[in-house]
Coordinates of C-alpha atoms in Angstrom, one line a residue:
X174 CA 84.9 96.7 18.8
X175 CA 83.6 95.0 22.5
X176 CA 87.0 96.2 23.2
X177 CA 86.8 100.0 22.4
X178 CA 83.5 100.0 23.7
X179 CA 84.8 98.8 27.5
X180 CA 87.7 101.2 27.0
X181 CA 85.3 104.1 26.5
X182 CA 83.2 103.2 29.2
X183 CA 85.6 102.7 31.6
X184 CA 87.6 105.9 30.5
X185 CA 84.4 108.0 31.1
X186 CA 83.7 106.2 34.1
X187 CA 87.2 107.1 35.3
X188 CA 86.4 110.7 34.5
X189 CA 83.2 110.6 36.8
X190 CA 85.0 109.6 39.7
X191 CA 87.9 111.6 39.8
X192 CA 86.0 114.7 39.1
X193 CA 86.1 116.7 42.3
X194 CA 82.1 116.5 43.8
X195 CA 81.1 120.1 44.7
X196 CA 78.6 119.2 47.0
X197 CA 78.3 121.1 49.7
X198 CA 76.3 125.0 50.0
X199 CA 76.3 127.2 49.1
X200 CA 78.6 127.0 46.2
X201 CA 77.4 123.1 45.8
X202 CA 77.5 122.7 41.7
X203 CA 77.3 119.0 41.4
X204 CA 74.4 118.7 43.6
X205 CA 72.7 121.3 41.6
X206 CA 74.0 119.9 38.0
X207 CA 73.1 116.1 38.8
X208 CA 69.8 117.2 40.9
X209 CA 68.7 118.2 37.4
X210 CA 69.1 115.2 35.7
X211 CA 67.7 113.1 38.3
X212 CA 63.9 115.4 37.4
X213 CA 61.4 113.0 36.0
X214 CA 60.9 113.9 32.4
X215 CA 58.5 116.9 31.4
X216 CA 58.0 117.2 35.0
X217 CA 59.2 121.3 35.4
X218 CA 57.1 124.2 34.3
X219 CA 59.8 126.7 34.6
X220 CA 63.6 126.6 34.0
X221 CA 66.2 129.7 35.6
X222 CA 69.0 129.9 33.7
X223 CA 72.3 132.1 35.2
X224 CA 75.0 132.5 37.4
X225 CA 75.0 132.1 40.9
X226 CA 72.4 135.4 41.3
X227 CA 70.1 132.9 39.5
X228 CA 70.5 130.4 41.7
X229 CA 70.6 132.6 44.6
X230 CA 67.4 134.5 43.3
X231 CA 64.9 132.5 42.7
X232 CA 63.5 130.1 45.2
X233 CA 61.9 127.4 43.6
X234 CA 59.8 126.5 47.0
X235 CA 58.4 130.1 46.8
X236 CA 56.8 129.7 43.2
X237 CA 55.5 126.4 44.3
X238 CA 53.7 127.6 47.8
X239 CA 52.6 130.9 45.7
X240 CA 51.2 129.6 42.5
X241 CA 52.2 125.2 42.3
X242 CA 54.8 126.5 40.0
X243 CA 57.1 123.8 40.1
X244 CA 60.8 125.2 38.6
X245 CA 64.5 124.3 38.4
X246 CA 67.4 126.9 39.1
X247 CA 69.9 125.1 35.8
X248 CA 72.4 127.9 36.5
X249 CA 76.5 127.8 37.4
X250 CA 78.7 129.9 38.9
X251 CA 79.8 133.1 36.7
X252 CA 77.9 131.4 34.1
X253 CA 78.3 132.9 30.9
X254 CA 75.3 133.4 28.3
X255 CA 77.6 130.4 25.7
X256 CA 77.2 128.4 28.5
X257 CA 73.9 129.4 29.5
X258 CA 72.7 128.5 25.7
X259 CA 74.4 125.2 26.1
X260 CA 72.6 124.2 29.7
X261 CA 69.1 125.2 27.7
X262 CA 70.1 123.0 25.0
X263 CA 70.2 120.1 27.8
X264 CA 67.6 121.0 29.4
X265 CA 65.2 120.5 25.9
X266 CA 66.5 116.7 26.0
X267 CA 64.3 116.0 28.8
X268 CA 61.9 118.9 30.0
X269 CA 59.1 120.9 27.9
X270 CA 58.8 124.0 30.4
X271 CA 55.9 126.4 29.7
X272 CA 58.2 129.2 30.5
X273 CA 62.4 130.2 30.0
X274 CA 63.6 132.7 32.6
X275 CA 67.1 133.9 31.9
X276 CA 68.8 136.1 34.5
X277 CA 71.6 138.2 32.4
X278 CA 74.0 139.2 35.0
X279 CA 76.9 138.4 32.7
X280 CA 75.5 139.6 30.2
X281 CA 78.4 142.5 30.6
X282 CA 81.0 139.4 30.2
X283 CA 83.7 141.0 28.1
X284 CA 86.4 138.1 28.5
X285 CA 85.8 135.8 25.2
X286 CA 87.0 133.2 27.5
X287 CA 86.5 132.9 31.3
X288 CA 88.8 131.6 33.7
X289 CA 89.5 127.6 33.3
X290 CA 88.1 127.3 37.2
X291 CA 85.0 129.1 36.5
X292 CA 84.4 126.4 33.2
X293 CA 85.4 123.5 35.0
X294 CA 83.0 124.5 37.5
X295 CA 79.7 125.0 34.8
X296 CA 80.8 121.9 32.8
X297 CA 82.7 119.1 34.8
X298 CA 79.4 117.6 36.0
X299 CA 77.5 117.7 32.5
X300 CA 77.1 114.3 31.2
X301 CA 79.8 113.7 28.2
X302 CA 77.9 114.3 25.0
X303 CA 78.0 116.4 22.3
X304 CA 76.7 119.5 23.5
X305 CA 79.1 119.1 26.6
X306 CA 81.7 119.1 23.6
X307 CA 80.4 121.9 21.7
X308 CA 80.4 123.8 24.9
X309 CA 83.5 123.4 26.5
X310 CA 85.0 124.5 22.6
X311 CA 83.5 128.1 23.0
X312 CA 84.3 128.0 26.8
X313 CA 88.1 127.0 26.7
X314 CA 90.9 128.3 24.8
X315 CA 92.8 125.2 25.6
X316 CA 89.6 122.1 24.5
X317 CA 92.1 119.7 25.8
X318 CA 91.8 121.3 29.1
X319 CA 87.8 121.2 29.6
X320 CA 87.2 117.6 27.5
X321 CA 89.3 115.4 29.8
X322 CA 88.1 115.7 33.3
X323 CA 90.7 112.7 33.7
X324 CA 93.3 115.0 32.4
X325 CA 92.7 117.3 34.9
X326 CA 92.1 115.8 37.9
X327 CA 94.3 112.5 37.3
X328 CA 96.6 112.8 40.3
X329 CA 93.3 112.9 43.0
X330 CA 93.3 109.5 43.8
X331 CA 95.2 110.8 47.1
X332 CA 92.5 112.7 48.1
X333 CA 89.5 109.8 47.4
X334 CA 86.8 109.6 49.9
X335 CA 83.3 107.9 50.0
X336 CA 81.9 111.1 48.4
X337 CA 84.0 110.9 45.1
X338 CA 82.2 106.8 44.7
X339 CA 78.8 108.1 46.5
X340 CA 77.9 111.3 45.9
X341 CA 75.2 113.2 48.5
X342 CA 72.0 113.7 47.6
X343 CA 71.1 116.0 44.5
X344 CA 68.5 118.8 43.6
X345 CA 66.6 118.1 47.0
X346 CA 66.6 123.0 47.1
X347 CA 66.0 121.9 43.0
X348 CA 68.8 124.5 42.7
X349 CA 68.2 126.7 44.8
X350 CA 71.2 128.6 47.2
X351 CA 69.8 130.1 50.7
X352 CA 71.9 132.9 52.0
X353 CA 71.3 133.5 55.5
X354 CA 73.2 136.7 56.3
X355 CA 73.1 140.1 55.8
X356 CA 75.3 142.9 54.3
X357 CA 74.5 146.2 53.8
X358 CA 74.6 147.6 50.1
X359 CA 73.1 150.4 48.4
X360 CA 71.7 150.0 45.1
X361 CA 71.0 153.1 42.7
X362 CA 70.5 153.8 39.5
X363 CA 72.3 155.5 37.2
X364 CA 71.4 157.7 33.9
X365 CA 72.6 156.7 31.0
X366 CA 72.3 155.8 27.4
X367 CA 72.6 152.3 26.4
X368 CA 76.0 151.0 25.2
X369 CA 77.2 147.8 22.9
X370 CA 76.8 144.7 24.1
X371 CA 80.2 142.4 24.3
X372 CA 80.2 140.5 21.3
X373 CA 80.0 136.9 22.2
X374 CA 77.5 137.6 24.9
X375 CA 75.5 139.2 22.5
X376 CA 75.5 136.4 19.6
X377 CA 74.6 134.0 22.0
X378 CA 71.8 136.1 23.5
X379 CA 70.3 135.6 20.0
X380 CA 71.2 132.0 19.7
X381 CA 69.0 131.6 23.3
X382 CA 66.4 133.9 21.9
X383 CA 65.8 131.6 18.7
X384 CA 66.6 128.5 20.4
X385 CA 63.0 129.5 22.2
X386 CA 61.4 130.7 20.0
X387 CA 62.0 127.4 18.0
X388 CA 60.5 125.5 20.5
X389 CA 58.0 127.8 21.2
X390 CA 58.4 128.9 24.8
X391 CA 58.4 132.0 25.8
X392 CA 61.2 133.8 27.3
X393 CA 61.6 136.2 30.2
X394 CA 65.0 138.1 30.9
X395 CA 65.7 139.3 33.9
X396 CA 68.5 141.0 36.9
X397 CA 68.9 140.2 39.6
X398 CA 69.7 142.6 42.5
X399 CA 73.1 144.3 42.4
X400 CA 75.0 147.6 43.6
X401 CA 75.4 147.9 39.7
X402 CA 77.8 150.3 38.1
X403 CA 77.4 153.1 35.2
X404 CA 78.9 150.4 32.6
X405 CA 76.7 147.4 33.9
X406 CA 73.4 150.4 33.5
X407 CA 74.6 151.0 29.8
X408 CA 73.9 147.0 29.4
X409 CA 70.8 146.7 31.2
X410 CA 69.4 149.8 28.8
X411 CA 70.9 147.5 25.6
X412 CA 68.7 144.6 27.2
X413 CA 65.9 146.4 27.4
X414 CA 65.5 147.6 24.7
X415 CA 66.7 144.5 22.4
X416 CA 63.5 142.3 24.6
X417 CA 61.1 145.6 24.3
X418 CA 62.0 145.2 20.1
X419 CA 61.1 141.5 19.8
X420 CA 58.5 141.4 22.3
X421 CA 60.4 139.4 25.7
X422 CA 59.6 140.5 29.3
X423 CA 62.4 141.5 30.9
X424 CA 62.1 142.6 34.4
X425 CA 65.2 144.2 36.5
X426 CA 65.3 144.0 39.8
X427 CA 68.1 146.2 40.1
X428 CA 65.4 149.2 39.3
X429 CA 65.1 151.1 42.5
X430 CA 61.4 151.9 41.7
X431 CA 60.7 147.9 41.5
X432 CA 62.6 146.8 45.0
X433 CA 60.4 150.0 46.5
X434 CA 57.5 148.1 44.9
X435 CA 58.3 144.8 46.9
X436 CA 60.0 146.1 49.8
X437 CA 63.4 145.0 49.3
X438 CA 65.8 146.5 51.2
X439 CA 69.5 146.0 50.2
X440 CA 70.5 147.0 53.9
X441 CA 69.6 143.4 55.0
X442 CA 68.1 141.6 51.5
X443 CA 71.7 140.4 50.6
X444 CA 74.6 138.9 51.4
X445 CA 78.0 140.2 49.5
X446 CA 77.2 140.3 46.1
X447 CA 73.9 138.2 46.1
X448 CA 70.5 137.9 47.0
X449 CA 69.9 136.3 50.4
X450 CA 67.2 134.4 51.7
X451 CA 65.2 136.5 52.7
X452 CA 65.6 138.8 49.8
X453 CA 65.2 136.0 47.4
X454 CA 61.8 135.3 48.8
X455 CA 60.5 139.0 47.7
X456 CA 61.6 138.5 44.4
X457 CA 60.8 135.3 43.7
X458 CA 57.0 135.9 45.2
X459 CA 56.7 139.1 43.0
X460 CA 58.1 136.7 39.7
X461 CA 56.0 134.1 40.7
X462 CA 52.8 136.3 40.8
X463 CA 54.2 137.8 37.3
X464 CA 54.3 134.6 35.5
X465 CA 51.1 133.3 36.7
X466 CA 49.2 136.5 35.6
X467 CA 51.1 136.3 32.1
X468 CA 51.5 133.0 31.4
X469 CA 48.5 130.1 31.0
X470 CA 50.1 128.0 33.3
X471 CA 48.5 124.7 33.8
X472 CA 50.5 123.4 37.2
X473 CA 51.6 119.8 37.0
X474 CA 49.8 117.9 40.1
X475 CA 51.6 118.1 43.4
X476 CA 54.6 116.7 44.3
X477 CA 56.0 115.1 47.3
X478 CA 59.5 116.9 46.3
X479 CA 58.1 120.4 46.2
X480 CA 56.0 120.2 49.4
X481 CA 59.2 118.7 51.2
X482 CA 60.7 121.8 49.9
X483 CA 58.3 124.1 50.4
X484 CA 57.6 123.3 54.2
X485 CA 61.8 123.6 54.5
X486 CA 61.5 127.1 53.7
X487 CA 58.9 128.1 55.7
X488 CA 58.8 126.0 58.7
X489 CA 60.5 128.7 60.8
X490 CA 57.9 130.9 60.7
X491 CA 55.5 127.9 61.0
X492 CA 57.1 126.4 64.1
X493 CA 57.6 129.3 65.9
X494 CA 53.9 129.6 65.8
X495 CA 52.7 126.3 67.3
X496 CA 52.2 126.0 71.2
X497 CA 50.4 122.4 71.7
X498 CA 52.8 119.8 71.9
X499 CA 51.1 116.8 69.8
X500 CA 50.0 119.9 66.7
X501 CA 54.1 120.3 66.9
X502 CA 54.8 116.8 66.7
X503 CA 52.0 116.6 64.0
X504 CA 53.9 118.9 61.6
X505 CA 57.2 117.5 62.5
X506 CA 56.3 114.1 61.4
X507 CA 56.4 114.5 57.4
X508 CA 59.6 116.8 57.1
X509 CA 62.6 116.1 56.3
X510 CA 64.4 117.4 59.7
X511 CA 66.4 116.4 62.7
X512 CA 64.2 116.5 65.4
X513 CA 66.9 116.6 68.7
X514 CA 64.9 116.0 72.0
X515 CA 66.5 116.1 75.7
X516 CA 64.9 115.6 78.9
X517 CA 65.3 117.8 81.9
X518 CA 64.0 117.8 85.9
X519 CA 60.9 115.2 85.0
X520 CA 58.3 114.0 82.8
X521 CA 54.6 113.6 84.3
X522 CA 54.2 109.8 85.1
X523 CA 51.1 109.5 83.3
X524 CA 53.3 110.1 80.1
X525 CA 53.2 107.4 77.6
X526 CA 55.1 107.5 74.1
X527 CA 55.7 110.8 73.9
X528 CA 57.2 111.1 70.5
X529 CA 55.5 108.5 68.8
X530 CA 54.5 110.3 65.8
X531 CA 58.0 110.6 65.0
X532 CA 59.3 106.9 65.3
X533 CA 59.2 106.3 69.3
X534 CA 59.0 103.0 70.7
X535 CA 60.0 104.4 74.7
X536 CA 57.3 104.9 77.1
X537 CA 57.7 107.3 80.0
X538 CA 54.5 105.6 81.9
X539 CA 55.4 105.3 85.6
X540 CA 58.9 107.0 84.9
X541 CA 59.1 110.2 87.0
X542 CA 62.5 111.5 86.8
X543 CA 64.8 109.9 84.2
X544 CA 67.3 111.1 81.8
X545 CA 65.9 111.1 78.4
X546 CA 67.8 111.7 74.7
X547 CA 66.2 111.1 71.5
X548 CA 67.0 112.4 67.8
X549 CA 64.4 111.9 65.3
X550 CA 63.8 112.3 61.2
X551 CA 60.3 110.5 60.5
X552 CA 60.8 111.1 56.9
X553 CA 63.7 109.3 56.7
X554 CA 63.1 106.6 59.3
X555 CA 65.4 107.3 61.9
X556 CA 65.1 107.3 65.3
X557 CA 67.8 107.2 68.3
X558 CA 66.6 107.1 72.1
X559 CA 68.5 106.3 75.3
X560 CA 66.5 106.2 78.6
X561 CA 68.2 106.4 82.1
X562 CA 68.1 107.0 85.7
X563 CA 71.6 108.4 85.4
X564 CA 72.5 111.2 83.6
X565 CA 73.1 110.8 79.7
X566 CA 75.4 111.8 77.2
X567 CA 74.5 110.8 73.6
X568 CA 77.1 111.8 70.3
X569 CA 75.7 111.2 66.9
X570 CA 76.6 111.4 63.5
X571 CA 73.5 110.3 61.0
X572 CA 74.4 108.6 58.4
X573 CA 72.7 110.7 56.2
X574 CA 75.5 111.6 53.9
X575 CA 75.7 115.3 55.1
X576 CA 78.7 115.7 57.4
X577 CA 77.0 117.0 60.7
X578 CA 77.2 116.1 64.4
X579 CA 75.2 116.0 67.5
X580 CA 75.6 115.6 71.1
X581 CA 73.2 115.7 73.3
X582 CA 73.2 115.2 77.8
X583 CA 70.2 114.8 79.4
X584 CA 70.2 115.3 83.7
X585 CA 67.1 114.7 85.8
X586 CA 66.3 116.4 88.9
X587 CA 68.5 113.7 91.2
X588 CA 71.5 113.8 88.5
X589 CA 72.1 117.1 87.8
X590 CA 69.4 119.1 86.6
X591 CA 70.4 119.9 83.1
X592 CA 69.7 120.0 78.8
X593 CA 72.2 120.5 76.3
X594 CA 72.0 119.4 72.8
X595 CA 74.7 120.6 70.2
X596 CA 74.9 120.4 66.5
X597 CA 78.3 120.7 65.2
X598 CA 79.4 122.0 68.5
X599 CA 77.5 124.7 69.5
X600 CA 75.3 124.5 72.1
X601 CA 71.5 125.3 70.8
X602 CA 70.1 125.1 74.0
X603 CA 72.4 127.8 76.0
X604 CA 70.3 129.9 78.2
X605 CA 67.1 128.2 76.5
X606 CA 66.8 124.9 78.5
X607 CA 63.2 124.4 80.8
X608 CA 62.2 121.9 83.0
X609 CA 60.7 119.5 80.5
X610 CA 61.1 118.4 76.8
X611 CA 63.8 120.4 75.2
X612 CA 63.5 120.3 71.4
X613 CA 66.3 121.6 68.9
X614 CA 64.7 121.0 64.8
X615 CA 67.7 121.2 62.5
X616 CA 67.5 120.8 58.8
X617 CA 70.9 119.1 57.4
X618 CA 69.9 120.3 54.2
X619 CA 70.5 124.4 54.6
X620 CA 72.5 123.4 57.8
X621 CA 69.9 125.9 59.5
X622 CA 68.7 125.5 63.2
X623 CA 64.8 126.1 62.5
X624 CA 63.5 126.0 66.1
X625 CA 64.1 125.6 69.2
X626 CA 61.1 125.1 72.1
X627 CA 60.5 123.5 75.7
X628 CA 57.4 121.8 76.5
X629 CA 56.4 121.6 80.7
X630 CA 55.9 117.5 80.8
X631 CA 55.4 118.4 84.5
X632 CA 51.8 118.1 84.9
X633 CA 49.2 116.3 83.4
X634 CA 46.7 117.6 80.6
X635 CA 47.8 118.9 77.0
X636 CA 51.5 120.5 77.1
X637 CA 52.0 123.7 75.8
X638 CA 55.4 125.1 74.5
X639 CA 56.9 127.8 77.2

């Protein structure tokens, strides 16, 4: 018996391993999958279910800053509603939300089966249990095909790196895809009469319907933005009208009426096929303020988590609005950002540890015109300065297990005269650099540059950005 047990164990850790880990945005499954499981039990109040315009949709750092809603996006890409009724049957195992939100986008899935790629990618990270088993029956014609990740993906061991033994860090957007472009689409609606649902997806509509009911949390449907077609129309009207009979919300934000109502503009609120940021925020305020008014939400206390996340997504706007220097190190010190810093001309000599806040040990007392580099994340503890009278080039490469790079050069007055500081080789400061404090804030999470600003260190007195 001690014997089949070790062989089990090692077979499934085998498994684990050689799974491919889909980790990086936007399209970053494991991260999302395994963020999930690493929640503290009971510790959501709301749960998205869906494909990838769940998951691009709904911003759980807006429902937090809005109402302390604090959610998970539990969705996959192409994610069927059998799948989707399998991910809610894990999520029961260790959370108790106070509300379901199911986004239905495939709800128009007429394939019985999807593609084995599309599975592998909603079910290769779910932990090997019975429900995993019972899902990857309805999901793949072939069972051997989705029960044996070892089966699969035997012949990677070529293509092993530290990421396949340590993976990156997990749920830290709690689901959550940011888009950051824009392309134009036009969304309309279309006048028709409601048509048949596919058959599976309809079955397991029902099986998610009872499934909350039996545990008695509500459920809310929803779309998510789309340049929807007649046939895709015919499905919303089936959904409506199915949640309108048994007494479910179900809101579509593919309505024209309702993306008038919070000013969402397709010309710039999405990227391809998906919501973008930007357009995920006016949707997700507008659910959040829905749920709030319908629902007697009673907020878990704060969490560290969410108010990381939550200052993420908004320190852009933030930033860009603070001038003193010591109120912007203030609000740098407890996020979870790269904080880049090159000197340029000089620094007033009555300048002491400038960056302190954020990890600093060098003082600039008495140092008039000297090359300065220093890259900073308080939250995590790191700090990396060079000081010189020469001019100073400084390449980095965190070990934060997110693959990003930095260079920075730093030239005083009497070396040069100069600022650069790149981040994966682009240069941030181009055109931008001051006499001064140069500052580039970059968040390895959403790989997104969230500031840049020049503090005068010339003269004496309180420094105020440029």
């Amino acid at each position: 018996m001690f014997l089949v047990i070790l062989a089990a164990w090692i077979f499934v850790e085998l498994s684990i391993i050689f799974t491919p880990k889909r980790d990086k945005l936007p399209w970053n499954t494991t991260s999302k999958v395994k963020g999930f499981y690493e929640l503290e039990d009971n510790s959501i109040d709301v749960v998205f279910l869906g494909s990838s315009h769940a998951f691009c949709t709904f911003n759980p750092a807006v429902f937090y800053k809005e109402n302390g809603i604090k959610g998970y996006v539990f969705a996959s890409n192409e994610q069927p509603l059998w799948l989707s009724y399998h991910y809610l049957i894990e999520v029961l195992k260790t959370q108790k939300p106070e509300v379901i939100v199911l986004e239905t986008f495939y709800i128009s899935e007429n394939n019985e089966y999807k593609k084995d790629g599309v599975n592998k990618l909603s079910l290769d990270d779910l932990p090997l249990t019975l429900n995993k088993i019972k899902a990857q029956n309805v999901a793949f014609e072939d069972n051997l095909e989705g029960v044996n990740p070892f089966y699969n993906y035997h012949n990677r061991w070529k293509e092993f790196n530290i990421t396949d033994f340590d993976c990156k860090e997990n749920g830290l957007l709690k689901g959550f895809t940011p888009l950051y472009k824009a392309t134009p689409k036009v969304i309309e609606n279309f006048n028709v009469t409601k048509a048949d649902l596919p058959v599976k997806s309809m079955l397991y509509l029902d099986k998610i319907i009872d499934l909350a009911n039996d545990n008695n949390i509500p459920l809310v449907l929803t779309y998510a933005p789309y340049n929807i077609n007649a046939s895709r129309n015919q499905h919303i009207k089936t959904v409506e009208e199915i949640a309108l009979s048994q007494g479910i919300p179900f809101i579509n934000y593919s309505d024209t009426s309702l993306l008038k109502t919070i000013q969402f503009d397709a010309q710039v609120d999405m990227e391809g096929g998906h919501t973008n940021v930007y357009g995920a925020q006016k949707v997700s305020e507008h659910l959040s303020n829905y749920l709030d008014n319908e629902f007697n939400f009673n907020p878990i206390k704060k969490s560290k988590d969410y108010e990381v996340l939550t200052s993420r997504f908004y320190a852009a706007d933030s930033l860009k609005k603070i001038d003193d220097f010591d109120d912007y190190l203030n609000y740098l010190s407890n996020m979870d950002v790269y904080v880049a810093v090159t000197a340029m001309d000089a620094i007033n000599k009555s300048t002491s540890i400038a960056f302190e806040k954020l990890g600093s040990q060098i003082s600039f007392k008495d140092k008039f015109r000297v090359s300065y580099t220093g890259l900073f994340n308080n939250y995590r503890g790191y700090v990396e300065e060079k000081i010189d009278t020469m001019a100073i080039i400084n390449k980095m490469q965190p070990n934060d297990k997110r693959n990003f790079y930095i260079r920075m050069e730093s030239a005083s007055f009497n070396t040069g005269n100069y600022s650069k500081i790149y981040i994966n080789n682009v240069d941030q400061l181009i055109n931008k650099s001051k006499r001064g404090f140069n500052i580039v804030v970059y968040d390895a999470v959403t790989n997104q540059i969230l500031d840049t600003a020049s503090f005068d260190t010339f003269e004496t007195g309180n420094w105020s950005r440029y």
